[in-house]
Amino acid sequence: MKVNQLLFVFFILMGFKAYSQIPADYLPKDFHESRREALRAKMPTNSVAVIFANPLRNRANDVDFVFHQDPNFYYLTGYREPNGVLVLFSDMQQTEDGKTYNEMLFVQKKDKRAEQWDGKRLGIEGAKSELGFNRVMNGEDFKSANINFKAFDRVFIEKFNDDYRNSARNKGEIYDLVKAFKEQANYNPKNFLSPLKKQIYELVKSTPIENSANVAQIIGRALAYDPSLKSDTDLMNFKDATEIAVKKDLKEKITLKLDAKTNIDVSFLSNNLATLREVKTAAELKLLTKAIRISAVGQIEVMKAMKPHMSETELQGIHEFVYKKYGAEYEGYPSIVGAGNNGCILHYIENNKTKVGNDLVLMDLGAEYRGYTADVTRTIPANGKFTKEQKAIYNIVLEAQNAGIAAYKIGESMAKPNQIARAIVNKGLFDLGIIKSKDEKHPYFPHGTSHHIGLDVHDPGNYGNFEEHMVVTMEPGIYIPEGSNCDKKWWGIGIRIEDDILVTKNGPVNLSEGAPRTVKAIEKMMAKKSVLDDFVLPNLDE
Ligand code: GLY
Ligand code: MN
Ligand code: MN
């Protein structure tokens, strides 16, 4: 190529870059391709997986909520639009004219008018070039593609929540796609078991009758999680039965129900995607680490800026501004900023107290960066100085957290950090006289300490032992709401400290350590000047 030709290409590329100034650090298409390969490798022969994108959801009148892709669908495709379907085959398929393929992607049809109102669509050609799929069709052609789902030994889907509406805007909405799938695959929920039911039935089958009291207890707990189990008369009778002969009879009946009456399976995908997603690849770790570091900087900036006259809303805004400044597109979950007693409400998202005053402020927020979400909590005194009581409780939580983090080792049970933290919290509360015995059941630490993060803030996983490159939170807390059964001086103290821990061969790495955690480090950071000290807006109420 001559020099002037090279220059021409260079300027075209520069022009294209300037035109398409959108972030360039999304997961690459070979990541998604490798995830499809990994899932396909787990699929038995003559099976097919059908995975739906998220629908658009209506906020009010003609305004929709900001779209967020279904994480499993995103993991496997990289497609960031609604109304898509991925069909993944275990074996090569053949078209009538002899072309082979083992996956199909259905996408939103290109539509000039819709794109003028709601933004660009990749369409068929874009999905081929940007996402690397070979066989792509418009969503509205899903029905006429006529995939013979009945011919497969197994058809893997995720449980439908049936929570999408028919907006009738076009014929390729999730509503239409799911409807077409159900018709073509002879879908009848009466013919298959939910993952929870399947698990319980298998437990009933494998547990000797003399140990069935334990199973009855597990059924009781499952009922709290899924009250629809109540309508399963055999299971309820099994739970309540006292006579061995009755139990035996019911066990036989329940075991028979395990035999599949359909080729549709709603457990395989959730189980196997959990296994894949719980261990992060290098590309994922890069994005997740960035989301976490951004969130830690948010905590630092708020530590510097916080003043007692500020509102919870304003503090939330400072965190979220920092996220946006780094180009993070969303928050990974609704931000929690709770002062005093509000900090004792675990998922407090109103954030509407107008002055945080001299209380502790619990701030649980996470940036979502290119789909990956952090989950970081700091609890700090609004006026910059912990009181004696606040400090006493804070240091118990911190000790519990540090001891828990030390157990984030390859091969260790994922239940261990929670056990360690709980023992330290109980001892601490006992030493302060807040509980009367270390074994006392109390309401002050009502949640677990450790969950995976990733594309979801509560990322799927199997929760067995720690493995290399898992990223798991460590989040003990103590919450003593007003009116608690202890000295009034403890009331209104709600403290959680939450960090995101990477499991490595060399031990745990705290990815959110940038945000100060000790009393001393927090007080030191809060004494610093903030650029926001001079950011004064006009008073609009005069
Ligand atoms: N922010 C939700 C959680 O900590 O699990
Ligand atoms: Mn968490
Ligand atoms: Mn959290």
PDB file of C-alpha atoms in Angstrom, residues 388-492:
ATOM      1  CA  LYS A 388     -17.483   5.497  72.605  1.00  0.00           C
ATOM      2  CA  GLU A 389     -20.531   3.285  71.997  1.00  0.00           C
ATOM      3  CA  GLN A 390     -20.289   3.485  68.206  1.00  0.00           C
ATOM      4  CA  LYS A 391     -16.603   2.632  68.366  1.00  0.00           C
ATOM      5  CA  ALA A 392     -17.219  -0.377  70.621  1.00  0.00           C
ATOM      6  CA  ILE A 393     -19.750  -1.906  68.208  1.00  0.00           C
ATOM      7  CA  TYR A 394     -17.719  -0.910  65.141  1.00  0.00           C
ATOM      8  CA  ASN A 395     -14.625  -2.704  66.377  1.00  0.00           C
ATOM      9  CA  ILE A 396     -16.545  -5.924  66.979  1.00  0.00           C
ATOM     10  CA  VAL A 397     -17.804  -5.860  63.376  1.00  0.00           C
ATOM     11  CA  LEU A 398     -14.320  -5.067  62.086  1.00  0.00           C
ATOM     12  CA  GLU A 399     -12.751  -7.900  64.081  1.00  0.00           C
ATOM     13  CA  ALA A 400     -15.412 -10.286  62.766  1.00  0.00           C
ATOM     14  CA  GLN A 401     -14.730  -9.114  59.228  1.00  0.00           C
ATOM     15  CA  ASN A 402     -10.958  -9.468  59.441  1.00  0.00           C
ATOM     16  CA  ALA A 403     -11.188 -12.933  60.969  1.00  0.00           C
ATOM     17  CA  GLY A 404     -13.717 -13.976  58.306  1.00  0.00           C
ATOM     18  CA  ILE A 405     -11.557 -12.676  55.444  1.00  0.00           C
ATOM     19  CA  ALA A 406      -8.644 -14.781  56.676  1.00  0.00           C
ATOM     20  CA  ALA A 407     -10.760 -17.886  55.870  1.00  0.00           C
ATOM     21  CA  TYR A 408     -11.106 -17.002  52.161  1.00  0.00           C
ATOM     22  CA  LYS A 409      -8.718 -19.762  51.171  1.00  0.00           C
ATOM     23  CA  ILE A 410      -8.899 -22.213  48.294  1.00  0.00           C
ATOM     24  CA  GLY A 411     -10.590 -25.404  49.540  1.00  0.00           C
ATOM     25  CA  GLU A 412     -12.116 -23.837  52.664  1.00  0.00           C
ATOM     26  CA  SER A 413     -15.888 -24.130  53.108  1.00  0.00           C
ATOM     27  CA  MET A 414     -17.734 -20.988  52.043  1.00  0.00           C
ATOM     28  CA  ALA A 415     -19.822 -21.308  55.194  1.00  0.00           C
ATOM     29  CA  LYS A 416     -16.760 -20.801  57.401  1.00  0.00           C
ATOM     30  CA  PRO A 417     -16.417 -16.968  57.339  1.00  0.00           C
ATOM     31  CA  ASN A 418     -20.032 -16.600  58.454  1.00  0.00           C
ATOM     32  CA  GLN A 419     -19.465 -19.001  61.360  1.00  0.00           C
ATOM     33  CA  ILE A 420     -16.272 -17.224  62.405  1.00  0.00           C
ATOM     34  CA  ALA A 421     -17.885 -13.776  62.202  1.00  0.00           C
ATOM     35  CA  ARG A 422     -20.966 -14.907  64.116  1.00  0.00           C
ATOM     36  CA  ALA A 423     -18.893 -16.273  67.013  1.00  0.00           C
ATOM     37  CA  ILE A 424     -16.980 -12.981  67.306  1.00  0.00           C
ATOM     38  CA  VAL A 425     -20.147 -10.865  67.102  1.00  0.00           C
ATOM     39  CA  ASN A 426     -21.860 -12.999  69.765  1.00  0.00           C
ATOM     40  CA  LYS A 427     -18.890 -12.755  72.097  1.00  0.00           C
ATOM     41  CA  GLY A 428     -18.644  -8.999  71.527  1.00  0.00           C
ATOM     42  CA  LEU A 429     -22.344  -8.402  72.186  1.00  0.00           C
ATOM     43  CA  PHE A 430     -22.121 -10.570  75.315  1.00  0.00           C
ATOM     44  CA  ASP A 431     -19.067  -8.720  76.626  1.00  0.00           C
ATOM     45  CA  LEU A 432     -20.929  -5.413  76.216  1.00  0.00           C
ATOM     46  CA  GLY A 433     -23.997  -6.818  78.012  1.00  0.00           C
ATOM     47  CA  ILE A 434     -26.234  -6.461  74.967  1.00  0.00           C
ATOM     48  CA  ILE A 435     -27.058 -10.181  74.998  1.00  0.00           C
ATOM     49  CA  LYS A 436     -27.202 -12.318  78.105  1.00  0.00           C
ATOM     50  CA  SER A 437     -25.368 -15.390  76.795  1.00  0.00           C
ATOM     51  CA  LYS A 438     -23.100 -16.107  73.828  1.00  0.00           C
ATOM     52  CA  ASP A 439     -25.510 -18.775  72.559  1.00  0.00           C
ATOM     53  CA  GLU A 440     -28.580 -16.571  72.854  1.00  0.00           C
ATOM     54  CA  LYS A 441     -30.663 -16.264  69.698  1.00  0.00           C
ATOM     55  CA  HIS A 442     -30.692 -12.549  68.936  1.00  0.00           C
ATOM     56  CA  PRO A 443     -31.874 -10.250  66.160  1.00  0.00           C
ATOM     57  CA  TYR A 444     -28.752  -8.087  65.878  1.00  0.00           C
ATOM     58  CA  PHE A 445     -26.960  -9.946  63.039  1.00  0.00           C
ATOM     59  CA  PRO A 446     -29.775 -11.216  60.824  1.00  0.00           C
ATOM     60  CA  HIS A 447     -27.925 -11.957  57.568  1.00  0.00           C
ATOM     61  CA  GLY A 448     -25.080 -14.048  56.193  1.00  0.00           C
ATOM     62  CA  THR A 449     -21.674 -12.653  55.339  1.00  0.00           C
ATOM     63  CA  SER A 450     -20.671 -14.030  51.974  1.00  0.00           C
ATOM     64  CA  HIS A 451     -22.102 -14.002  48.479  1.00  0.00           C
ATOM     65  CA  HIS A 452     -20.581 -14.028  45.026  1.00  0.00           C
ATOM     66  CA  ILE A 453     -20.568 -10.826  43.005  1.00  0.00           C
ATOM     67  CA  GLY A 454     -20.246 -10.444  39.250  1.00  0.00           C
ATOM     68  CA  LEU A 455     -22.880  -9.626  36.656  1.00  0.00           C
ATOM     69  CA  ASP A 456     -25.377  -9.827  39.538  1.00  0.00           C
ATOM     70  CA  VAL A 457     -24.784  -8.306  42.937  1.00  0.00           C
ATOM     71  CA  HIS A 458     -25.896 -11.663  44.296  1.00  0.00           C
ATOM     72  CA  ASP A 459     -24.168 -13.701  41.630  1.00  0.00           C
ATOM     73  CA  PRO A 460     -25.141 -17.335  41.210  1.00  0.00           C
ATOM     74  CA  GLY A 461     -22.902 -20.012  42.702  1.00  0.00           C
ATOM     75  CA  ASN A 462     -22.964 -23.438  44.327  1.00  0.00           C
ATOM     76  CA  TYR A 463     -21.645 -22.276  47.706  1.00  0.00           C
ATOM     77  CA  GLY A 464     -19.404 -25.283  48.281  1.00  0.00           C
ATOM     78  CA  ASN A 465     -15.719 -24.540  48.872  1.00  0.00           C
ATOM     79  CA  PHE A 466     -13.720 -21.485  47.866  1.00  0.00           C
ATOM     80  CA  GLU A 467     -12.003 -21.762  44.499  1.00  0.00           C
ATOM     81  CA  GLU A 468      -9.337 -19.646  42.861  1.00  0.00           C
ATOM     82  CA  HIS A 469     -10.738 -16.492  41.215  1.00  0.00           C
ATOM     83  CA  MET A 470     -14.040 -16.384  43.014  1.00  0.00           C
ATOM     84  CA  VAL A 471     -14.970 -12.882  44.196  1.00  0.00           C
ATOM     85  CA  VAL A 472     -17.086 -13.027  47.339  1.00  0.00           C
ATOM     86  CA  THR A 473     -18.242 -10.360  49.781  1.00  0.00           C
ATOM     87  CA  MET A 474     -17.398 -10.404  53.483  1.00  0.00           C
ATOM     88  CA  GLU A 475     -20.058  -8.361  55.239  1.00  0.00           C
ATOM     89  CA  PRO A 476     -20.727  -8.830  58.939  1.00  0.00           C
ATOM     90  CA  GLY A 477     -23.004  -6.338  60.647  1.00  0.00           C
ATOM     91  CA  ILE A 478     -24.612  -5.403  63.952  1.00  0.00           C
ATOM     92  CA  TYR A 479     -27.948  -3.583  63.943  1.00  0.00           C
ATOM     93  CA  ILE A 480     -29.587  -2.370  67.168  1.00  0.00           C
ATOM     94  CA  PRO A 481     -32.818  -0.570  66.230  1.00  0.00           C
ATOM     95  CA  GLU A 482     -34.628   1.766  68.620  1.00  0.00           C
ATOM     96  CA  GLY A 483     -36.723  -0.175  71.107  1.00  0.00           C
ATOM     97  CA  SER A 484     -34.297  -3.131  71.248  1.00  0.00           C
ATOM     98  CA  ASN A 485     -34.097  -5.195  74.416  1.00  0.00           C
ATOM     99  CA  CYS A 486     -30.866  -3.625  75.679  1.00  0.00           C
ATOM    100  CA  ASP A 487     -29.543  -0.379  77.189  1.00  0.00           C
ATOM    101  CA  LYS A 488     -30.845   2.661  75.310  1.00  0.00           C
ATOM    102  CA  LYS A 489     -27.319   3.899  74.702  1.00  0.00           C
ATOM    103  CA  TRP A 490     -26.944   1.266  71.945  1.00  0.00           C
ATOM    104  CA  TRP A 491     -30.179   2.142  70.150  1.00  0.00           C
ATOM    105  CA  GLY A 492     -29.963   3.413  66.596  1.00  0.00           C
TER     106      GLY A 492
END
